[in-house]
CSV table of C-alpha atoms and ligand atoms in Angstrom, one decimal:
chain,number,residue,atom,x,y,z
A,10,MET,CA,-9.7,-31.1,13.9
A,11,GLU,CA,-7.5,-27.9,14.0
A,12,ARG,CA,-9.2,-24.7,12.7
A,13,VAL,CA,-8.1,-21.9,10.6
A,14,PHE,CA,-9.9,-18.5,10.8
A,15,VAL,CA,-10.0,-16.3,7.7
A,16,THR,CA,-11.2,-12.8,8.2
A,17,ARG,CA,-12.4,-12.3,4.7
A,18,SER,CA,-13.2,-14.4,1.6
A,19,LEU,CA,-10.2,-15.0,-0.7
A,20,PRO,CA,-10.2,-15.3,-4.6
A,21,GLY,CA,-9.7,-18.8,-6.1
A,22,THR,CA,-9.4,-22.4,-4.4
A,23,ALA,CA,-6.3,-21.9,-2.4
A,24,LEU,CA,-8.1,-22.7,0.9
A,25,ASP,CA,-9.3,-26.0,-0.5
A,26,GLU,CA,-5.8,-27.5,0.0
A,27,LEU,CA,-6.0,-26.6,3.7
A,28,ARG,CA,-9.5,-28.2,3.8
A,29,GLN,CA,-8.6,-31.3,2.0
A,30,THR,CA,-5.3,-31.8,4.3
A,31,GLY,CA,-7.9,-32.1,7.2
A,32,TYR,CA,-8.3,-28.6,8.6
A,33,ARG,CA,-11.5,-26.8,9.4
A,34,VAL,CA,-11.5,-23.5,7.5
A,35,ASP,CA,-13.6,-20.9,8.9
A,36,VAL,CA,-14.2,-17.9,6.7
A,37,TRP,CA,-15.7,-14.5,7.7
A,38,PRO,CA,-18.4,-14.3,4.8
A,39,GLU,CA,-19.2,-10.5,4.8
A,40,PHE,CA,-17.8,-7.8,2.6
A,41,LEU,CA,-17.0,-5.6,5.6
A,42,ALA,CA,-14.4,-6.8,8.3
A,43,PRO,CA,-15.7,-8.6,11.3
A,44,PRO,CA,-16.4,-6.2,14.2
A,45,ARG,CA,-13.8,-6.4,16.9
A,46,GLU,CA,-15.9,-8.0,19.5
A,47,VAL,CA,-17.1,-10.6,16.8
A,48,LEU,CA,-13.5,-11.2,15.6
A,49,LEU,CA,-12.3,-12.0,19.3
A,50,GLU,CA,-15.1,-14.5,19.5
A,51,ARG,CA,-14.5,-16.1,16.1
A,52,VAL,CA,-10.5,-16.5,16.6
A,53,ARG,CA,-11.2,-18.5,19.9
A,54,GLY,CA,-9.4,-21.9,19.6
A,55,ALA,CA,-8.0,-21.3,16.2
A,56,ALA,CA,-4.6,-22.8,15.4
A,57,GLY,CA,-4.3,-20.5,12.3
A,58,LEU,CA,-5.4,-16.9,11.3
A,59,ILE,CA,-5.3,-15.5,7.8
A,60,THR,CA,-5.7,-11.7,8.3
A,61,MET,CA,-6.0,-8.5,6.2
A,62,LEU,CA,-4.5,-5.1,6.8
A,63,GLU,CA,-7.6,-3.7,8.4
A,64,ASP,CA,-7.5,-6.3,11.2
A,65,ARG,CA,-5.8,-5.2,14.4
A,66,VAL,CA,-3.6,-8.2,15.2
A,67,ASP,CA,-2.5,-7.5,18.8
A,68,ALA,CA,-1.8,-9.4,22.1
A,69,GLU,CA,-5.6,-9.2,22.9
A,70,LEU,CA,-6.4,-11.0,19.8
A,71,MET,CA,-3.7,-13.6,20.1
A,72,ASP,CA,-4.9,-14.1,23.7
A,73,ALA,CA,-8.4,-14.5,22.6
A,74,ALA,CA,-7.3,-17.1,20.2
A,75,GLY,CA,-5.6,-19.0,22.9
A,76,PRO,CA,-2.4,-21.1,23.4
A,77,GLY,CA,-3.1,-23.2,20.3
A,78,LEU,CA,-2.5,-20.5,17.7
A,79,LYS,CA,0.7,-21.4,15.8
A,80,VAL,CA,0.5,-19.1,12.7
A,81,ILE,CA,-0.9,-15.6,11.6
A,82,ALA,CA,-0.7,-15.3,7.7
A,83,GLN,CA,-1.1,-11.8,6.6
A,84,TYR,CA,-2.8,-11.4,3.2
A,85,ALA,CA,-0.4,-8.4,2.5
A,86,VAL,CA,2.8,-6.7,2.6
A,87,GLY,CA,3.2,-4.2,5.3
A,88,LEU,CA,2.7,-5.5,8.9
A,89,ASP,CA,1.9,-2.3,10.6
A,90,ASN,CA,-1.4,-3.8,11.8
A,91,ILE,CA,0.4,-6.7,13.5
A,92,ASP,CA,2.2,-6.7,16.7
A,93,LEU,CA,5.2,-8.7,15.8
A,94,GLU,CA,6.8,-8.7,19.3
A,95,ALA,CA,3.6,-9.9,20.8
A,96,ALA,CA,3.6,-12.8,18.4
A,97,LYS,CA,7.3,-13.6,19.0
A,98,LYS,CA,6.6,-13.7,22.8
A,99,ARG,CA,3.9,-16.2,22.4
A,100,GLY,CA,5.7,-18.3,19.8
A,101,ILE,CA,3.4,-17.5,16.9
A,102,VAL,CA,4.8,-17.6,13.5
A,103,VAL,CA,3.9,-14.5,11.3
A,104,THR,CA,4.0,-14.7,7.5
A,105,HIS,CA,3.0,-12.2,4.8
A,106,THR,CA,3.1,-12.2,1.0
A,107,PRO,CA,6.1,-10.3,-0.2
A,108,GLY,CA,7.2,-9.9,-4.0
A,109,VAL,CA,4.1,-11.1,-5.6
A,110,LEU,CA,2.3,-7.8,-5.3
A,111,THR,CA,5.5,-5.7,-6.3
A,112,ASP,CA,4.4,-5.4,-10.0
A,113,ALA,CA,0.7,-4.8,-9.7
A,114,THR,CA,1.3,-2.1,-6.9
A,115,ALA,CA,4.0,-0.2,-8.9
A,116,ASP,CA,1.8,-0.4,-11.9
A,117,LEU,CA,-1.0,1.3,-9.9
A,118,ALA,CA,1.6,4.0,-8.5
A,119,PHE,CA,2.6,4.8,-12.0
A,120,ALA,CA,-1.3,4.8,-13.1
A,121,LEU,CA,-1.9,7.3,-10.3
A,122,LEU,CA,1.0,9.4,-11.1
A,123,ALA,CA,-0.1,9.7,-14.9
A,124,ALA,CA,-3.9,10.2,-13.8
A,125,ALA,CA,-3.1,13.0,-11.2
A,126,ALA,CA,-0.4,14.9,-13.5
A,127,ARG,CA,-2.4,14.7,-16.8
A,128,ARG,CA,-5.8,15.3,-14.9
A,129,VAL,CA,-7.4,12.1,-16.4
A,130,VAL,CA,-10.1,11.9,-13.7
A,131,GLU,CA,-10.7,15.6,-13.8
A,132,GLY,CA,-11.0,15.3,-17.5
A,133,HIS,CA,-13.5,12.3,-17.4
A,134,ASP,CA,-15.7,14.1,-14.9
A,135,TYR,CA,-15.5,17.4,-17.2
A,136,VAL,CA,-16.8,15.2,-20.0
A,137,ARG,CA,-19.4,13.4,-18.0
A,138,ARG,CA,-20.9,16.7,-16.7
A,139,GLY,CA,-21.5,17.8,-20.4
A,140,GLU,CA,-18.9,20.6,-20.1
A,141,TRP,CA,-17.0,19.4,-23.2
A,142,LYS,CA,-18.0,22.2,-25.6
A,143,THR,CA,-14.7,22.9,-27.6
A,144,TRP,CA,-11.0,22.2,-28.0
A,145,HIS,CA,-9.0,24.9,-26.2
A,146,PRO,CA,-5.3,25.4,-26.0
A,147,GLU,CA,-5.5,26.0,-22.2
A,148,LEU,CA,-7.9,23.2,-21.3
A,149,LEU,CA,-6.6,20.9,-18.5
A,150,LEU,CA,-3.0,21.6,-18.8
A,151,GLY,CA,-0.6,19.5,-16.4
A,152,PRO,CA,3.0,18.5,-15.8
A,153,GLU,CA,4.8,16.3,-18.7
A,154,LEU,CA,5.8,13.1,-17.6
A,155,HIS,CA,8.5,12.2,-20.1
A,156,GLY,CA,11.8,13.7,-19.0
A,157,ALA,CA,10.8,14.7,-15.7
A,158,THR,CA,12.5,13.8,-12.5
A,159,VAL,CA,10.9,11.3,-10.1
A,160,GLY,CA,11.9,10.9,-6.5
A,161,VAL,CA,11.2,7.6,-5.0
A,162,VAL,CA,11.0,7.4,-1.2
A,163,GLY,CA,11.8,3.8,0.0
A,164,PHE,CA,13.8,2.0,-2.7
A,165,GLY,CA,12.7,-1.6,-1.9
A,166,ARG,CA,10.9,-4.1,-4.1
A,167,ILE,CA,8.0,-1.7,-5.1
A,168,GLY,CA,10.0,1.4,-5.2
A,169,GLN,CA,12.5,-0.1,-7.4
A,170,ALA,CA,9.7,-1.5,-9.9
A,171,PHE,CA,8.0,1.9,-9.9
A,172,ALA,CA,11.5,3.4,-10.9
A,173,HIS,CA,11.6,0.8,-13.7
A,174,ARG,CA,8.4,2.1,-15.1
A,175,ALA,CA,9.5,5.8,-14.6
A,176,ARG,CA,12.6,4.9,-16.7
A,177,GLY,CA,10.4,3.7,-19.6
A,178,PHE,CA,9.0,7.0,-19.6
A,179,GLU,CA,12.5,8.6,-20.0
A,180,MET,CA,12.5,10.1,-16.3
A,181,LYS,CA,15.5,10.7,-14.3
A,182,VAL,CA,15.4,8.6,-11.0
A,183,LEU,CA,16.2,9.9,-7.4
A,184,TYR,CA,15.8,7.9,-4.5
A,185,THR,CA,16.2,7.9,-0.8
A,186,SER,CA,16.6,4.8,1.3
A,187,ARG,CA,18.1,3.8,4.6
A,188,ARG,CA,20.8,1.6,3.0
A,189,PRO,CA,22.4,2.2,-0.5
A,190,LYS,CA,21.3,-0.1,-3.3
A,191,PRO,CA,24.3,-0.2,-5.6
A,192,GLU,CA,23.0,-2.8,-8.0
A,193,ALA,CA,19.6,-1.0,-8.5
A,194,GLU,CA,21.3,2.2,-8.7
A,195,ALA,CA,23.4,1.1,-11.7
A,196,ALA,CA,20.3,-0.8,-13.3
A,197,LEU,CA,18.0,2.2,-13.2
A,198,ALA,CA,20.7,4.9,-13.5
A,199,ALA,CA,19.2,6.2,-10.1
A,200,GLU,CA,20.9,8.6,-7.9
A,201,ARG,CA,20.8,8.4,-4.1
A,202,VAL,CA,20.1,11.6,-2.3
A,203,GLU,CA,18.9,12.8,1.0
A,204,LEU,CA,15.2,13.2,1.4
A,205,ASP,CA,15.3,17.1,1.5
A,206,GLU,CA,17.3,17.2,-1.7
A,207,LEU,CA,15.0,14.7,-3.3
A,208,LEU,CA,12.0,16.8,-2.6
A,209,ALA,CA,13.6,20.0,-3.8
A,210,ARG,CA,14.5,18.3,-7.2
A,211,ALA,CA,11.8,15.9,-8.1
A,212,ASP,CA,8.7,16.7,-10.3
A,213,PHE,CA,6.9,13.6,-9.0
A,214,VAL,CA,7.4,12.0,-5.5
A,215,SER,CA,6.2,8.5,-4.9
A,216,LEU,CA,6.1,7.0,-1.4
A,217,HIS,CA,7.2,3.2,-1.0
A,218,THR,CA,8.3,2.9,2.5
A,219,PRO,CA,6.7,0.7,5.3
A,220,LEU,CA,4.8,2.4,7.9
A,221,THR,CA,7.1,2.7,10.9
A,222,PRO,CA,7.4,5.1,13.8
A,223,GLU,CA,10.2,6.6,11.6
A,224,THR,CA,8.0,7.0,8.4
A,225,HIS,CA,4.9,8.1,10.5
A,226,ARG,CA,3.7,11.4,8.8
A,227,LEU,CA,7.2,11.6,7.0
A,228,MET,CA,5.5,14.0,4.6
A,229,ASN,CA,4.5,16.5,7.2
A,230,ALA,CA,3.8,20.2,6.5
A,231,GLU,CA,7.7,21.0,6.6
A,232,ARG,CA,8.5,18.4,4.0
A,233,LEU,CA,5.6,19.1,1.7
A,234,ALA,CA,6.7,22.8,1.7
A,235,ARG,CA,10.1,21.9,0.4
A,236,MET,CA,8.6,20.1,-2.6
A,237,LYS,CA,9.3,21.6,-6.0
A,238,GLU,CA,6.6,24.2,-7.2
A,239,GLY,CA,4.0,22.1,-9.4
A,240,ALA,CA,5.0,18.7,-8.1
A,241,VAL,CA,2.7,15.7,-7.7
A,242,LEU,CA,2.9,13.3,-4.8
A,243,VAL,CA,2.0,9.7,-5.1
A,244,ASN,CA,1.3,7.4,-2.1
A,245,THR,CA,0.7,3.7,-2.4
A,246,ALA,CA,2.5,3.0,0.8
A,247,ARG,CA,0.4,3.7,3.9
A,248,GLY,CA,-1.9,6.6,4.6
A,249,LYS,CA,-0.2,7.5,7.7
A,250,VAL,CA,3.2,8.2,6.0
A,251,VAL,CA,1.4,11.6,4.9
A,252,ASP,CA,-0.2,14.2,7.1
A,253,THR,CA,-3.5,14.8,5.4
A,254,GLU,CA,-4.2,18.2,6.8
A,255,ALA,CA,-0.7,19.3,5.6
A,256,LEU,CA,-1.4,17.7,2.1
A,257,LEU,CA,-4.4,19.6,1.6
A,258,ASP,CA,-2.9,22.7,2.8
A,259,ALA,CA,0.0,22.2,0.4
A,260,LEU,CA,-2.4,21.7,-2.6
A,261,GLU,CA,-4.2,24.9,-1.8
A,262,HIS,CA,-1.3,27.2,-0.5
A,263,GLY,CA,1.8,25.3,-1.2
A,264,PRO,CA,3.8,24.0,-4.0
A,265,LEU,CA,1.7,20.7,-4.8
A,266,PHE,CA,0.1,20.6,-8.2
A,267,ALA,CA,-1.8,17.2,-7.7
A,268,ALA,CA,-1.8,14.1,-5.5
A,269,GLY,CA,-2.5,10.5,-6.6
A,270,LEU,CA,-3.3,8.2,-3.3
A,271,ASP,CA,-4.1,4.6,-2.9
A,272,VAL,CA,-3.9,4.8,0.8
A,273,THR,CA,-5.3,7.6,3.0
A,274,ASP,CA,-5.5,8.7,6.5
A,275,PRO,CA,-8.1,8.1,7.6
A,276,GLU,CA,-8.8,4.8,5.7
A,277,PRO,CA,-11.3,4.3,4.4
A,278,LEU,CA,-12.2,8.0,3.6
A,279,PRO,CA,-15.5,8.8,5.0
A,280,ALA,CA,-18.0,10.1,2.2
A,281,GLY,CA,-17.4,13.8,1.4
A,282,HIS,CA,-13.9,13.8,2.9
A,283,PRO,CA,-12.0,16.9,1.4
A,284,LEU,CA,-9.5,14.7,-0.1
A,285,SER,CA,-12.1,12.8,-2.2
A,286,ARG,CA,-13.7,16.1,-3.2
A,287,HIS,CA,-10.4,17.9,-4.2
A,288,PRO,CA,-10.4,18.3,-8.1
A,289,ARG,CA,-6.5,17.7,-8.2
A,290,VAL,CA,-6.7,14.5,-5.9
A,291,VAL,CA,-7.0,11.2,-7.6
A,292,VAL,CA,-8.0,8.6,-4.8
A,293,THR,CA,-8.2,4.8,-5.3
A,294,PRO,CA,-9.6,2.5,-2.4
A,295,HIS,CA,-6.3,0.8,-1.6
A,296,ILE,CA,-6.1,-1.7,-4.4
A,297,GLY,CA,-2.4,-1.6,-5.3
A,298,SER,CA,-2.4,-5.4,-5.3
A,299,ALA,CA,-5.7,-5.8,-6.8
A,300,GLY,CA,-4.7,-7.5,-10.2
A,301,HIS,CA,-6.5,-10.9,-10.7
A,302,ALA,CA,-3.4,-13.1,-10.8
A,303,THR,CA,-1.8,-11.2,-7.9
A,304,ARG,CA,-4.6,-11.8,-5.5
A,305,LEU,CA,-4.8,-15.5,-6.5
A,306,HIS,CA,-1.2,-15.9,-5.8
A,307,MET,CA,-1.4,-14.1,-2.7
A,308,ALA,CA,-4.1,-16.5,-1.4
A,309,GLU,CA,-1.9,-19.5,-2.4
A,310,MET,CA,1.0,-17.9,-0.4
A,311,VAL,CA,-1.0,-17.6,2.8
A,312,ALA,CA,-2.7,-20.9,2.7
A,313,ARG,CA,0.5,-22.8,1.9
A,314,ASP,CA,2.3,-20.9,4.6
A,315,VAL,CA,-0.3,-21.9,7.3
A,316,LEU,CA,-0.2,-25.4,6.2
A,317,ALA,CA,3.6,-25.6,6.4
A,318,VAL,CA,3.5,-24.2,10.1
A,319,LEU,CA,0.6,-26.3,11.2
A,320,GLN,CA,2.5,-29.3,9.7
A,321,GLY,CA,5.7,-28.3,11.7
A,322,ARG,CA,7.6,-27.1,8.6
A,323,PRO,CA,9.1,-23.7,8.2
A,324,PRO,CA,7.1,-21.1,6.4
A,325,ARG,CA,8.4,-19.8,2.8
A,326,TYR,CA,7.5,-16.1,3.8
A,327,PRO,CA,8.1,-15.4,7.4
A,328,ALA,CA,7.6,-11.9,8.4
A,329,THR,CA,10.6,-9.7,9.7
A,330,PRO,CA,10.2,-6.3,11.3
A,331,ALA,CA,10.5,-3.5,8.7
B,4,NAP,P1,10.3,-3.6,0.9
B,4,NAP,O1,10.8,-4.4,-0.2
B,4,NAP,O2,10.7,-4.0,2.2
B,4,NAP,O3,10.7,-2.0,0.8
B,4,NAP,C1,10.6,-1.0,1.6
B,4,NAP,C2,11.7,-0.2,1.6
B,4,NAP,O4,11.5,1.0,2.4
B,4,NAP,C3,13.1,-0.7,1.9
B,4,NAP,O5,13.9,-0.6,0.9
B,4,NAP,C4,13.5,0.2,3.1
B,4,NAP,O6,14.8,0.4,3.2
B,4,NAP,C5,12.8,1.4,2.9
B,4,NAP,N1,12.7,2.2,4.2
B,4,NAP,C6,12.1,1.8,5.3
B,4,NAP,N2,12.3,2.8,6.3
B,4,NAP,C7,12.6,3.9,5.4
B,4,NAP,C8,12.8,5.2,5.9
B,4,NAP,N3,12.6,5.7,7.2
B,4,NAP,N4,13.3,6.1,4.9
B,4,NAP,C9,13.6,5.7,3.6
B,4,NAP,N5,13.4,4.3,3.2
B,4,NAP,C10,12.9,3.4,4.2
B,4,NAP,O7,8.7,-3.5,0.8
B,4,NAP,P2,7.9,-3.4,-0.5
B,4,NAP,O8,7.4,-4.8,-1.0
B,4,NAP,O9,8.6,-2.6,-1.5
B,4,NAP,O10,6.7,-2.6,0.1
B,4,NAP,C11,6.6,-1.4,0.8
B,4,NAP,C12,5.4,-0.8,1.3
B,4,NAP,O11,4.3,-0.7,0.5
B,4,NAP,C13,4.8,-2.0,2.3
B,4,NAP,O12,5.4,-1.9,3.6
B,4,NAP,C14,3.4,-1.6,2.3
B,4,NAP,O13,3.1,-0.7,3.4
B,4,NAP,C15,2.9,-0.7,1.0
B,4,NAP,N6,2.2,-1.7,0.1
B,4,NAP,C16,1.1,-1.3,-0.4
B,4,NAP,C17,0.2,-1.7,-1.2
B,4,NAP,C18,-1.0,-1.3,-1.7
B,4,NAP,O14,-1.9,-1.9,-1.8
B,4,NAP,N7,-1.1,0.0,-1.8
B,4,NAP,C19,0.7,-3.2,-1.6
B,4,NAP,C20,1.7,-3.6,-1.2
B,4,NAP,C21,2.5,-2.9,-0.4
B,4,NAP,P3,16.1,-0.3,3.3
B,4,NAP,O15,16.3,-1.4,2.3
B,4,NAP,O16,17.2,0.6,3.3
B,4,NAP,O17,16.1,-0.8,4.8
């Protein structure tokens, strides 16, 4: 019986279809990721793997699985943890879960923007500490959302969905992308500009690129310094797109008013890290796609694509390099 190893439990019953079709499905039962040596051991002999963004899926792992490994289905969008070249060389199909998590992630990006700008978490902490003694004209002021200019870096599925939300708040949308997007540009009344211009003009900057050698620390000290005075940075892309030290410095001594982060570098953030202690940084633990329906749908996508490849059919969501 061919075996599929799943590196975390998944919501719903999507894996049942694999079991009912005659595959042995072996699920890592613990909340934390399997330690590397355990992972290397557990993948041995697997025909399929369902992986998460914390798993390093490299040549070593593929070789540990052995020559019977046919498919790796990533329960995420963003393939920076997977060596696609190594998979290709070994004839292993890689799939992912694009599209279905677009709206959930854009929702969270917008929630972080609003929370960071309007000091929602700071206000909540203030109330919780018992400091709410009066209404005051100067208490917890922050930048306005409506009528502001938002800069979207990476105008793909999530970037455009985020821009759509920004339009609902009567924001002007600027974007930067490798290729122009004329249709989305027209639909969202968006203006394509170079990154430097976007940083200089936007009140809010939201990051939506994949993590690639090109976008690694795209938001470095120099670029953060070019942001508009009082701007807010939102990152739901990948932690390493931002230089953490430079971000902290830009919050203390540079133009940044606040930041909303669903992804960080390092990730997870160790307890007491300056980012989690900073009053004007709102951090969520990489939960962009964590909507009930979205996570169920993602589970169905990976299970069906694993089944397709193991049965000799093409997958519906093959991964392509960013
Ligand atoms: P997508 O549709 O492929 O969009 C990515 C966009 O980034 C593309 O339009 C691409 O531009 C653009 N891009 C790539 N390199 C760029 C660069 N150097 N400068 C400017 N733009 C660049 O992907 P998506 O579904 O929107 O997802 C985007 C990323 O979000 C994922 O890769 C993942 O890292 C992250 N994500 C996070 C969560 C979360 O839980 N926080 C959830 C899902 C995804 P072109 O079209 O011009 O090539």
